[in-house]
Coordinates of C-alpha atoms and ligand atoms in Angstrom, one line a residue:
X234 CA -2.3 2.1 -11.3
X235 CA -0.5 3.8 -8.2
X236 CA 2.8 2.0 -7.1
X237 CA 3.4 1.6 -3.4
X238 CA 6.3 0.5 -1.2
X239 CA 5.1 -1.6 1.6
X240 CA 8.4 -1.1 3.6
X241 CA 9.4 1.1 6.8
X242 CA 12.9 0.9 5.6
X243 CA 14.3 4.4 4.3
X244 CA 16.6 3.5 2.2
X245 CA 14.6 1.0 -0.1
X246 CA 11.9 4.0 -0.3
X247 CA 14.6 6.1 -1.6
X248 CA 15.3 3.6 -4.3
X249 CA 12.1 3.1 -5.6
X250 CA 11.6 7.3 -5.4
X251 CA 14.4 7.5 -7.2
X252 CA 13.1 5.1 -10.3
X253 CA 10.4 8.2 -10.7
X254 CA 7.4 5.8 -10.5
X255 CA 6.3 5.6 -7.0
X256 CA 3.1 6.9 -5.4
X257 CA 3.4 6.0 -2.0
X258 CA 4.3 4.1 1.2
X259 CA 2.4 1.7 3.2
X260 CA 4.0 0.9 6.5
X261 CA 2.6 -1.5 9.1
X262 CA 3.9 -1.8 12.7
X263 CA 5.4 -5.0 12.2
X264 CA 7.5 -2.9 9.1
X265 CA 8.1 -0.3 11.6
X266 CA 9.2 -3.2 14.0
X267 CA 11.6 -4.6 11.7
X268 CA 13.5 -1.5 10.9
X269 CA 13.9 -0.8 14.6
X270 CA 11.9 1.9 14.7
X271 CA 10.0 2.1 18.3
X272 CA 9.1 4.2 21.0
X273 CA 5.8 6.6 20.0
X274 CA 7.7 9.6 19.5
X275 CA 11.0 8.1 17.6
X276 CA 7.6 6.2 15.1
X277 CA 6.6 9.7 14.6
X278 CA 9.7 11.0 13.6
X279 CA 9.7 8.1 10.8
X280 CA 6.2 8.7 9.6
X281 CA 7.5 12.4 9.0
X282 CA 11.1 11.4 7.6
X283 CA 9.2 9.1 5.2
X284 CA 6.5 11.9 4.0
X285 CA 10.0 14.0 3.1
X286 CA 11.3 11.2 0.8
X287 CA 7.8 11.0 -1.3
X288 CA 5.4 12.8 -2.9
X289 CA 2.3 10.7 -1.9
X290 CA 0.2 9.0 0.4
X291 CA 1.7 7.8 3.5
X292 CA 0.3 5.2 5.1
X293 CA 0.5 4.9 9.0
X294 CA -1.4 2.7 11.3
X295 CA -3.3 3.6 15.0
X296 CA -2.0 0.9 17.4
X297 CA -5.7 1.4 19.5
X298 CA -8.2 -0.9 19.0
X299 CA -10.8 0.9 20.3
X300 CA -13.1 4.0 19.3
X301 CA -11.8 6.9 21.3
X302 CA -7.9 5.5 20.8
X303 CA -8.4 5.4 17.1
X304 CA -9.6 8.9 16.7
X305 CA -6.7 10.1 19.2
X306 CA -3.9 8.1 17.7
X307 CA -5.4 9.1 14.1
X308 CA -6.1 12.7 14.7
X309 CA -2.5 12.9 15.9
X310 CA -1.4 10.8 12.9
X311 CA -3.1 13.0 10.4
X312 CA -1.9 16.2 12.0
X313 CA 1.9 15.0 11.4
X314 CA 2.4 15.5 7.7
X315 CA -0.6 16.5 4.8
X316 CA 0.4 13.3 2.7
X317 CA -0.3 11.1 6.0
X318 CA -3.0 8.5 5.3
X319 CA -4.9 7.1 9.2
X320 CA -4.5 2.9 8.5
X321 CA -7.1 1.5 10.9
X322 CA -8.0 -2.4 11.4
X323 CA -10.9 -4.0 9.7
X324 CA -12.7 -4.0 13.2
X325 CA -16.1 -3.1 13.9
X326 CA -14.2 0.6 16.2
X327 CA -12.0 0.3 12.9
X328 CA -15.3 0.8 10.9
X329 CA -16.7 3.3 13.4
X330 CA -13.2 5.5 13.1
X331 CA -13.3 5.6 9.6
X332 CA -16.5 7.2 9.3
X333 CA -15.5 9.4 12.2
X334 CA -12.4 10.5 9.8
X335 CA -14.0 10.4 6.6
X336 CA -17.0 13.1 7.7
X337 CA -13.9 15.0 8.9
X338 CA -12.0 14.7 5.2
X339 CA -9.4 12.5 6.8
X340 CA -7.8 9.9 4.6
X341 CA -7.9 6.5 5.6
X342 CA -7.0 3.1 4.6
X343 CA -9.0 0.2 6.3
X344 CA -6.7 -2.7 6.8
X345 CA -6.1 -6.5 7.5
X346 CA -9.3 -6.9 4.8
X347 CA -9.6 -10.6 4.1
X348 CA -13.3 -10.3 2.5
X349 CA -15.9 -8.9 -0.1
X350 CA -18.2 -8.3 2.9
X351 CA -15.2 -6.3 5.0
X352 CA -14.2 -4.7 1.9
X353 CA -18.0 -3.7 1.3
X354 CA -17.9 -2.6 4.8
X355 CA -15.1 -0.4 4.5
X356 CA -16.4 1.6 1.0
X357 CA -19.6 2.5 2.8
X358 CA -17.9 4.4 6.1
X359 CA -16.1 6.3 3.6
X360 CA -12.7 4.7 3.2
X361 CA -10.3 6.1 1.1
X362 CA -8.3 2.8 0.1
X363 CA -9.1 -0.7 1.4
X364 CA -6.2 -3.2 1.4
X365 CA -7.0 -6.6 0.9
X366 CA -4.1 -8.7 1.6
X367 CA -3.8 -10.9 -1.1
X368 CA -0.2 -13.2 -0.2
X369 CA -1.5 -13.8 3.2
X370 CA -5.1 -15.3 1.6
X371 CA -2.8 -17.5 -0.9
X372 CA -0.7 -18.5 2.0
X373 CA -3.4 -20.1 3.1
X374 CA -4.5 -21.9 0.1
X375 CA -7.1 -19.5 -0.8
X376 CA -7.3 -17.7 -4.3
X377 CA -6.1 -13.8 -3.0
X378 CA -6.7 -12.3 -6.6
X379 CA -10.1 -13.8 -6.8
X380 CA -10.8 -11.7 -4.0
X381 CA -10.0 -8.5 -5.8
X382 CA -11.8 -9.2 -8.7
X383 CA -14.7 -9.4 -6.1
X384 CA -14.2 -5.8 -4.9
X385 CA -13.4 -4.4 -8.3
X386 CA -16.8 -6.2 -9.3
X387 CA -18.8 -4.7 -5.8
X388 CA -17.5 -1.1 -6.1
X389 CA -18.1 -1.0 -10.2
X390 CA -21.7 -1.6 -9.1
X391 CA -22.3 1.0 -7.3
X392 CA -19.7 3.5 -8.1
X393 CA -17.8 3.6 -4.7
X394 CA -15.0 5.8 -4.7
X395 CA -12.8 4.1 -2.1
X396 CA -9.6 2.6 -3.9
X397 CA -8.5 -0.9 -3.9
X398 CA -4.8 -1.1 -2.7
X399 CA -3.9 -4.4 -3.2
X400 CA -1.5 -5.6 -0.2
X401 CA 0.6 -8.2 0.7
X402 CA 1.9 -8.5 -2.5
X403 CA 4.4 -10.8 -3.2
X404 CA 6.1 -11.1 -6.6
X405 CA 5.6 -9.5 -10.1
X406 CA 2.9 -11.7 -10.9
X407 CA 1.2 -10.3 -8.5
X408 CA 1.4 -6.8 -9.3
X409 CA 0.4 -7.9 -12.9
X410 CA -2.3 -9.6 -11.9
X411 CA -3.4 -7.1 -10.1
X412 CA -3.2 -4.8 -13.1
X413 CA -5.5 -7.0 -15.6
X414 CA -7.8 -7.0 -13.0
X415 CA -8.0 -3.1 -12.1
X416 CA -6.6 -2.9 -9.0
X417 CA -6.3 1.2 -8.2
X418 CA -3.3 0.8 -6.3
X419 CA -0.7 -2.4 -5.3
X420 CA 1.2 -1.6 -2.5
X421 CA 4.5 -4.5 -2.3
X422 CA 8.3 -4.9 -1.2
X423 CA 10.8 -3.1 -3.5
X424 CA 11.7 -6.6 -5.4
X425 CA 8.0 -6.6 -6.7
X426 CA 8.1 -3.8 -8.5
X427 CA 12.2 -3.6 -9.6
X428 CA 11.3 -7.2 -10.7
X429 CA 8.8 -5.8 -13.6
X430 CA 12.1 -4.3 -15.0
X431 CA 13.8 -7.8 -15.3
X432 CA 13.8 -9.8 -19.1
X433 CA 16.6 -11.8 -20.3
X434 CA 15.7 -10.5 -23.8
X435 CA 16.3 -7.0 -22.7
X436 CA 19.8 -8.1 -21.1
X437 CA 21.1 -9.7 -24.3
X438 CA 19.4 -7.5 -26.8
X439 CA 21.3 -4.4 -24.9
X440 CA 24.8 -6.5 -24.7
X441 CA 24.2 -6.8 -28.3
X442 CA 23.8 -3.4 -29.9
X443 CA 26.8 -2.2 -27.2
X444 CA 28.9 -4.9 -29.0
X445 CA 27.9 -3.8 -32.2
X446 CA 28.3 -0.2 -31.2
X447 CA 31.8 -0.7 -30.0
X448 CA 33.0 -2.5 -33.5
X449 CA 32.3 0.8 -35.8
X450 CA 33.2 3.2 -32.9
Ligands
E4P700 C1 -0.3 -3.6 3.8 O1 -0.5 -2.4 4.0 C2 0.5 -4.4 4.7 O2 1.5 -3.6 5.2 C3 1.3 -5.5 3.9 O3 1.0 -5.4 2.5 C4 1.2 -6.8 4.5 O4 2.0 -7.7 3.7 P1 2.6 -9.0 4.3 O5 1.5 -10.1 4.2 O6 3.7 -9.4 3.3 O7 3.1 -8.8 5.7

């Protein structure tokens, strides 16, 4: 399972690259947003700073929302940095782009997927990943995870290749969830994933031989 930071924020990306288990970054506008990053060319620069901290995928999003602006925006996206990944919005121009990008061997990620059906969608223009957004389905009283399970059970059938990046991930449960079930990728703040290092057991089993340890020593 690949380990993503959803975050925009350099110095949490250098953290979890620095733990030794990350495979990538997904960023979002509203994460770009949030770290005060704006202005087209100063959201470049990010995209590129944050391809020097990792070794993998990038994610970064097209602001268009039609045809011709997605290929632009992506094309310009892609050209940036080789680990740069074209996120484009589960829209029927989104749909359109992605098969546009994946004849070209551009990697994508088809986003804002709340469906089987959109997730179905996305696998057969090509997508590389598609990110359902599981917290934002719970949010709303809806089972999130049951819709991975869906996907997992939709692209088994028929051997698509696109990757299931599990987004909007919340907590450690989450992520383990997400494991069991066979999610390729989770993609979640840095407290989701430095969570899985937490047990109490650990803590006091440590505290213990470092007792025992000092006594003889
Ligand atoms: C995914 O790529 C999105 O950036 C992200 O996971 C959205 O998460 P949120 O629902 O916590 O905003």
């Amino acid at each position: 399972m690949k380990f993503f930071i959803d975050t925009a924020n350099l110095e949490q990306i250098k953290e979890a690259q620095a733990l030794g288990i990350l495979d990538g970054v997904t960023t979002n506008p509203s994460l770009m947003a949030k770290e005060g990053i704006t202005g087209a060319e100063n959201i470049l620069k990010h995209y590129v700073n944050i391809c020097t901290i990792v070794d993998g995928d990038v994610s970064a999003e097209v602001i268009a929302t039609d045809f011709d602006g997605m290929v632009k925006q992506g094309e310009e996206l892609a050209a940036l940095h080789p680990q740069i990944v074209v996120k484009l919005p589960m829209i029927a121009d989104g749909v359109k782009a992605c098969k546009y990008f994946s004849d070209k061997g551009i990697r994508t990620n088809v986003t804002l997927v709340f469906s089987a059906g959109q997730a179905l969608l996305a696998a057969k223009a090509g997508a590389t990943y598609v990110s359902p957004f599981l917290g934002r389905l719970d949010d709303i009283s809806t089972d999130g995870l049951h819709l991975i399970s869906e996907i997992r059970q939709i692209y088994d059938n028929y051997g698509f290749e696109t990757q299931i990046l599990a987004a909007s991930i919340r907590h450690t449960m989450h992520v383990i969830d997400c494991a069991k079930i066979g999610s390729d990728v989770m993609t979640g703040p840095l407290s989701s994933i430095t969570g899985l290092l937490k047990h109490p057991l650990t803590d006091s089993g440590l505290a213990q031989f470092l007792a025992d340890y000092q006594k003889g020593n």
